[in-house]
């Protein structure tokens, strides 16, 4: 009797709480499915296109409709604004080759289209396609993917204007936290990630008749997977047309990958850029960059300067130095006035907008002209286009993500850029008129030290969520999936193992209920599993907040001028157990009436918190909450901090470090890396066992955002991971043995208590 | 950095590359991939060039610019070794013995100037011109040198022959123009040839390049004087940049000046005429 019971218990503990929750949720959904949303497409058709034969139209046909007074897609009259825009559109380089494009497009299933920046490909090609593919007559849609959310939104808005339709109706966009489309939509701009999500539900993407992958040269993770996927889908669906759009470089690679697909190229509107190298290497590229900028300002003609640096700190520092030195130049050398603007991802939008301000006016009527100096990370390399740049200063470095599967660290490291990037940077100087690019390295270094192409993201990332997505896409043979650049085997193994420990993949490698549910969350699988499991600990509301807060940039602001005060403010929120609960405190205070009364902006400023991060976290949270509701996951709340920490441990059990006995520092479990707790922690003492959110790679290895945990939880919650057989002899193993012993004694005691009780009852 | 550099202590754990994990072939990931037909040591996917290891990046925790490693390799060339002030004095003597006095004199002067200016402002050498890589007519990638060729021809007509480079601030501007043209003219020819080859056959590239470089190296030195575009460092700028470097450079300048002065040198070597 007792044996049976303990066996049963053993079996239950094999399945994690999250897995049980997921199975229950799946079962519930199967029994009570959500009401089907009616998403059949309704399109306008008044016979405007009656004369058109699908896939046989010419540019002349389309233009005659465009020149008409009635909008063929809505039946409304065109506005005056429309004709104004139309005139500009006809001047774009792509327009000259509309007929050629149509010929290639009609003759093949997959084509590669190459257009330099400024050719108008992103806005015009999808419209060319509309007039030839006529999706509204076949009840289908045209999709155009963008790597970035902002681009998808702004391009959709622009194209809606060009077609004289309302954004969200015939032309719409779909991005992670926003879907602005309707059942009238025929052209849909979306992030590549969103199309991938749609493919998880509909493996053949039946809703689309044409799919355009834009900015393919950026080789984002999602675009790479999509290309592999579309290559397969194109065989299953011969009616589906695919266009791969890219900037100049690498075009041949795409052609080759898609079985020698035909290529069409359109020139951009760029001016020549003279490139300069230094005669010898620079001992300090930052110093050299600043001096070059000053030198350009002092000696070169009018025109704005763009300087590429690697990160926020470096940029702010350079901004300060350049402003100071320029003031001196103006005083002593009678140079023109200067505005210096920083530009990086985490900068608030209104400050990012400043880069579009015009250059400052001359100080005197015949004084030297003013100049705008923009100091940017590599977001100005592709994503943002600033007109008026004539001089580019390029030290040749950028921060790039790399992933090391052996020690499981994904980090942003400063490393040399690629030749392709360097050319892209130089090209930024030739947008408005002939420009100059100053490279702070020798020509020899350019040739010998830089790699040809930047590594695609798939080679630089943790693939846990990608593998989950691939599995969800129905791709089981991960070894023979046709990656354009296959990832390293060890990276793939790590991803598989992580998913296996998280019980998203079974030991046979099949997707489990938990895996299927996790893939619904736009989160790292580890965080998704933690979230799904949290209702069992009565704290899903709290875990929701914590997960949202760690998926946005840091909420704590620490300006160089007021470090001490910022740290003091942070301590107000501190929780003795660690940083995760501290984050939760911040969020709860942010939502409190007190903060509202003071005004959220003011409150954030007073407390050295980032308003932007907190509001983003809030919107991420509500998005995640909606997904939880959709899958009937219970939302509950607790006042016991231990529950929260247990729930955290259930997710973070693979990111644990143990204090080293007898010396400072910690050792990560299993991977045995020596680490220190990052000084930003609120932990006053060094606890024996901690979970961590991030492993930061610098000359010292730090773990950041840490919370103390009880090792007994780890052993109970993830027995498979803490299987002693997988540990080397040593300190960690010894203490784990002790922990497991004590857990088992406790169990025995409880069991015997149970027995006594049942005996009494009997 | 030498002895003067800051010492950075770094401790490594027992297994910083976690070979324990990577050598363990009984792991789920390993066995699963093998089950699907992957062989250890091979890459994934259907292509041949598949990578077998993750991308390795060395940690950069200083501000040294690109190309520092190349510079180190080159140091065996003693003319390049400008750091040691006394050595170049002997270079002059050695050069005289070898009958190449003028050449070496010029080179040393150039280096001296560059050193001084280099500390204050920054020199640049003009490289290629980046142009739209798409040829309108043929609608294909133009091997970016066709545009350059036409330019080059034009420039050759101008043909100016001022061999010696003196930097006077007054005619800076006109000089600049001339020099830049020169650079394009002379550098281009070499590069064009090179580039074509690079594109044609990548395998042969390395050997040929090396040979060429050897040849070039000799010529380069004399050419360097001409090939300098001066996006000019203004001397006064040196006040504007009151970095530590500037102070140091002044000190070096003084030191060097004393060595360069013949009288002073004679005194140092106790030579009496």
Coordinates of C-alpha atoms in Angstrom, one line a residue, chain A residues 513-715:
Chain A
X513 CA 1.8 20.1 -24.0
X514 CA 3.9 22.5 -22.1
X515 CA 6.1 23.0 -25.1
X516 CA 3.0 23.8 -27.3
X517 CA 1.7 26.2 -24.7
X518 CA 5.1 27.9 -24.2
X519 CA 5.5 28.6 -27.9
X520 CA 2.4 30.8 -27.6
X521 CA 4.2 33.2 -25.4
X522 CA 6.6 35.7 -27.1
X523 CA 9.2 34.9 -24.4
X524 CA 12.2 32.9 -23.8
X525 CA 11.0 29.3 -23.1
X526 CA 12.4 29.4 -19.7
X527 CA 10.3 32.5 -18.8
X528 CA 7.3 31.1 -20.5
X529 CA 7.5 27.9 -18.5
X530 CA 7.9 29.9 -15.3
X531 CA 4.9 31.9 -16.1
X532 CA 2.8 28.8 -16.9
X533 CA 3.8 27.1 -13.7
X534 CA 3.2 30.1 -11.5
X535 CA -0.5 29.6 -10.8
X536 CA 0.4 26.5 -8.9
X537 CA 2.4 28.7 -6.5
X538 CA -0.5 31.2 -6.2
X539 CA 1.5 34.0 -7.6
X540 CA 0.9 34.3 -11.3
X541 CA 0.1 38.1 -11.0
X542 CA 3.5 38.6 -9.4
X543 CA 5.4 36.5 -11.8
X544 CA 3.7 38.3 -14.7
X545 CA 5.1 41.6 -13.4
X546 CA 8.6 40.1 -12.8
X547 CA 8.7 38.5 -16.3
X548 CA 7.6 41.8 -17.9
X549 CA 10.2 43.8 -16.0
X550 CA 13.1 41.5 -17.0
X551 CA 12.1 41.5 -20.6
X552 CA 12.5 45.3 -20.9
X553 CA 15.6 47.5 -20.5
X554 CA 16.7 48.1 -17.0
X555 CA 14.2 50.2 -15.0
X556 CA 16.9 51.6 -12.8
X557 CA 18.5 54.8 -14.0
X558 CA 22.0 55.6 -12.7
X559 CA 23.2 58.9 -14.2
X560 CA 26.9 59.5 -13.8
X561 CA 26.3 62.8 -12.0
X562 CA 24.1 61.3 -9.2
X563 CA 25.2 57.7 -8.8
X564 CA 25.1 57.8 -5.0
X565 CA 21.6 59.3 -4.8
X566 CA 20.3 56.8 -7.4
X567 CA 21.7 53.9 -5.4
X568 CA 20.0 55.3 -2.3
X569 CA 16.7 55.5 -4.1
X570 CA 17.1 52.0 -5.3
X571 CA 17.6 50.8 -1.7
X572 CA 14.1 52.1 -0.8
X573 CA 12.6 49.3 -2.9
X574 CA 15.1 46.7 -1.8
X575 CA 13.9 43.4 -0.6
X576 CA 16.3 41.3 1.5
X577 CA 15.7 38.2 -0.6
X578 CA 16.9 39.7 -3.8
X579 CA 16.6 41.6 -7.0
X580 CA 13.5 40.0 -8.5
X581 CA 11.3 40.8 -5.6
X582 CA 12.9 44.3 -5.6
X583 CA 11.7 44.7 -9.2
X584 CA 8.3 43.7 -8.1
X585 CA 8.3 46.3 -5.4
X586 CA 9.2 48.9 -7.9
X587 CA 6.4 47.9 -10.2
X588 CA 3.8 47.9 -7.3
X589 CA 4.9 51.3 -6.2
X590 CA 4.7 52.5 -9.8
X591 CA 1.1 51.4 -9.9
X592 CA 0.2 52.8 -6.6
X593 CA -2.0 55.9 -6.0
X594 CA 0.9 57.8 -4.5
X595 CA 2.9 57.6 -7.7
X596 CA -0.2 58.6 -9.7
X597 CA -0.8 61.6 -7.5
X598 CA 2.7 62.9 -7.9
X599 CA 2.5 62.2 -11.6
X600 CA 4.2 59.1 -13.1
X601 CA 6.9 61.1 -14.9
X602 CA 7.8 63.1 -11.9
X603 CA 7.7 60.0 -9.6
X604 CA 10.1 58.1 -11.9
X605 CA 12.4 61.1 -12.0
X606 CA 12.3 61.5 -8.3
X607 CA 13.2 57.8 -7.8
X608 CA 15.7 57.4 -10.5
X609 CA 13.5 55.0 -12.5
X610 CA 13.0 54.8 -16.2
X611 CA 9.5 55.9 -17.1
X612 CA 9.9 54.4 -20.6
X613 CA 11.0 51.0 -19.4
X614 CA 8.2 50.9 -16.8
X615 CA 5.5 51.8 -19.3
X616 CA 6.8 49.3 -21.8
X617 CA 6.8 46.7 -19.0
X618 CA 3.2 47.6 -18.3
X619 CA 2.1 47.0 -21.9
X620 CA 4.1 43.8 -22.1
X621 CA 2.4 42.7 -19.0
X622 CA -1.1 43.3 -20.2
X623 CA -0.2 41.5 -23.5
X624 CA 1.1 38.4 -21.5
X625 CA -1.9 38.6 -19.3
X626 CA -4.2 38.4 -22.3
X627 CA -2.4 35.3 -23.5
X628 CA -2.8 33.7 -20.0
X629 CA -6.5 34.4 -20.1
X630 CA -6.8 33.0 -23.5
X631 CA -5.4 29.7 -22.4
X632 CA -7.4 29.7 -19.2
X633 CA -4.4 30.0 -16.9
X634 CA -5.4 31.0 -13.5
X635 CA -4.5 34.5 -12.3
X636 CA -3.8 34.6 -8.6
X637 CA -1.9 36.5 -6.1
X638 CA -0.1 35.8 -2.8
X639 CA 1.4 37.7 0.0
X640 CA 4.0 35.1 0.8
X641 CA 7.4 36.0 -0.7
X642 CA 8.5 32.4 -0.4
X643 CA 5.9 31.3 -2.9
X644 CA 7.2 33.9 -5.4
X645 CA 10.7 32.7 -4.9
X646 CA 9.7 29.1 -5.3
X647 CA 7.9 30.0 -8.6
X648 CA 11.1 31.7 -9.7
X649 CA 13.2 28.7 -8.8
X650 CA 10.8 26.5 -10.9
X651 CA 11.8 28.5 -13.9
X652 CA 15.4 29.5 -13.3
X653 CA 16.6 26.2 -12.0
X654 CA 19.2 26.1 -14.8
X655 CA 20.6 29.4 -13.8
X656 CA 21.8 28.8 -10.4
X657 CA 25.1 29.6 -8.7
X658 CA 26.5 28.4 -5.4
X659 CA 28.8 30.2 -3.1
X660 CA 32.3 28.9 -3.2
X661 CA 33.4 27.6 0.2
X662 CA 36.4 29.3 1.6
X663 CA 36.8 32.0 -1.0
X664 CA 34.9 34.8 -2.6
X665 CA 32.6 34.4 -5.5
X666 CA 30.2 31.9 -6.8
X667 CA 30.3 28.9 -9.1
X668 CA 27.6 28.3 -11.7
X669 CA 25.9 24.9 -11.3
X670 CA 26.8 22.3 -13.9
X671 CA 28.8 24.7 -16.1
X672 CA 31.2 25.4 -13.3
X673 CA 32.0 29.0 -14.2
X674 CA 33.5 31.3 -11.7
X675 CA 31.3 34.4 -11.3
X676 CA 30.7 37.3 -9.0
X677 CA 27.4 38.9 -8.1
X678 CA 27.1 42.2 -9.9
X679 CA 27.6 45.2 -7.6
X680 CA 24.2 46.5 -8.6
X681 CA 22.5 43.9 -6.4
X682 CA 20.5 44.8 -3.4
X683 CA 21.6 41.6 -1.6
X684 CA 23.4 42.6 1.6
X685 CA 24.8 39.2 2.4
X686 CA 26.1 36.5 0.2
X687 CA 23.5 33.7 0.3
X688 CA 24.6 30.1 -0.3
X689 CA 22.4 29.5 -3.3
X690 CA 21.2 32.1 -5.8
X691 CA 19.3 32.1 -9.1
X692 CA 20.4 34.7 -11.6
X693 CA 18.7 36.3 -14.6
X694 CA 21.8 37.3 -16.6
X695 CA 25.4 36.2 -17.0
X696 CA 27.4 39.3 -18.0
X697 CA 30.7 38.7 -19.7
X698 CA 33.5 41.3 -19.0
X699 CA 37.0 40.9 -17.8
X700 CA 35.2 39.6 -14.7
X701 CA 32.2 37.4 -15.0
X702 CA 29.2 38.8 -13.3
X703 CA 25.7 37.4 -12.6
X704 CA 23.1 40.1 -12.5
X705 CA 19.6 40.3 -11.0
X706 CA 19.9 37.6 -8.4
X707 CA 17.7 36.1 -5.7
X708 CA 18.5 33.8 -2.9
X709 CA 16.8 30.4 -3.0
X710 CA 16.6 27.4 -0.9
X711 CA 18.4 24.4 -2.6
X712 CA 15.7 22.1 -1.4
X713 CA 13.2 23.7 -3.8
X714 CA 15.6 23.2 -6.7
X715 CA 16.0 19.5 -5.9

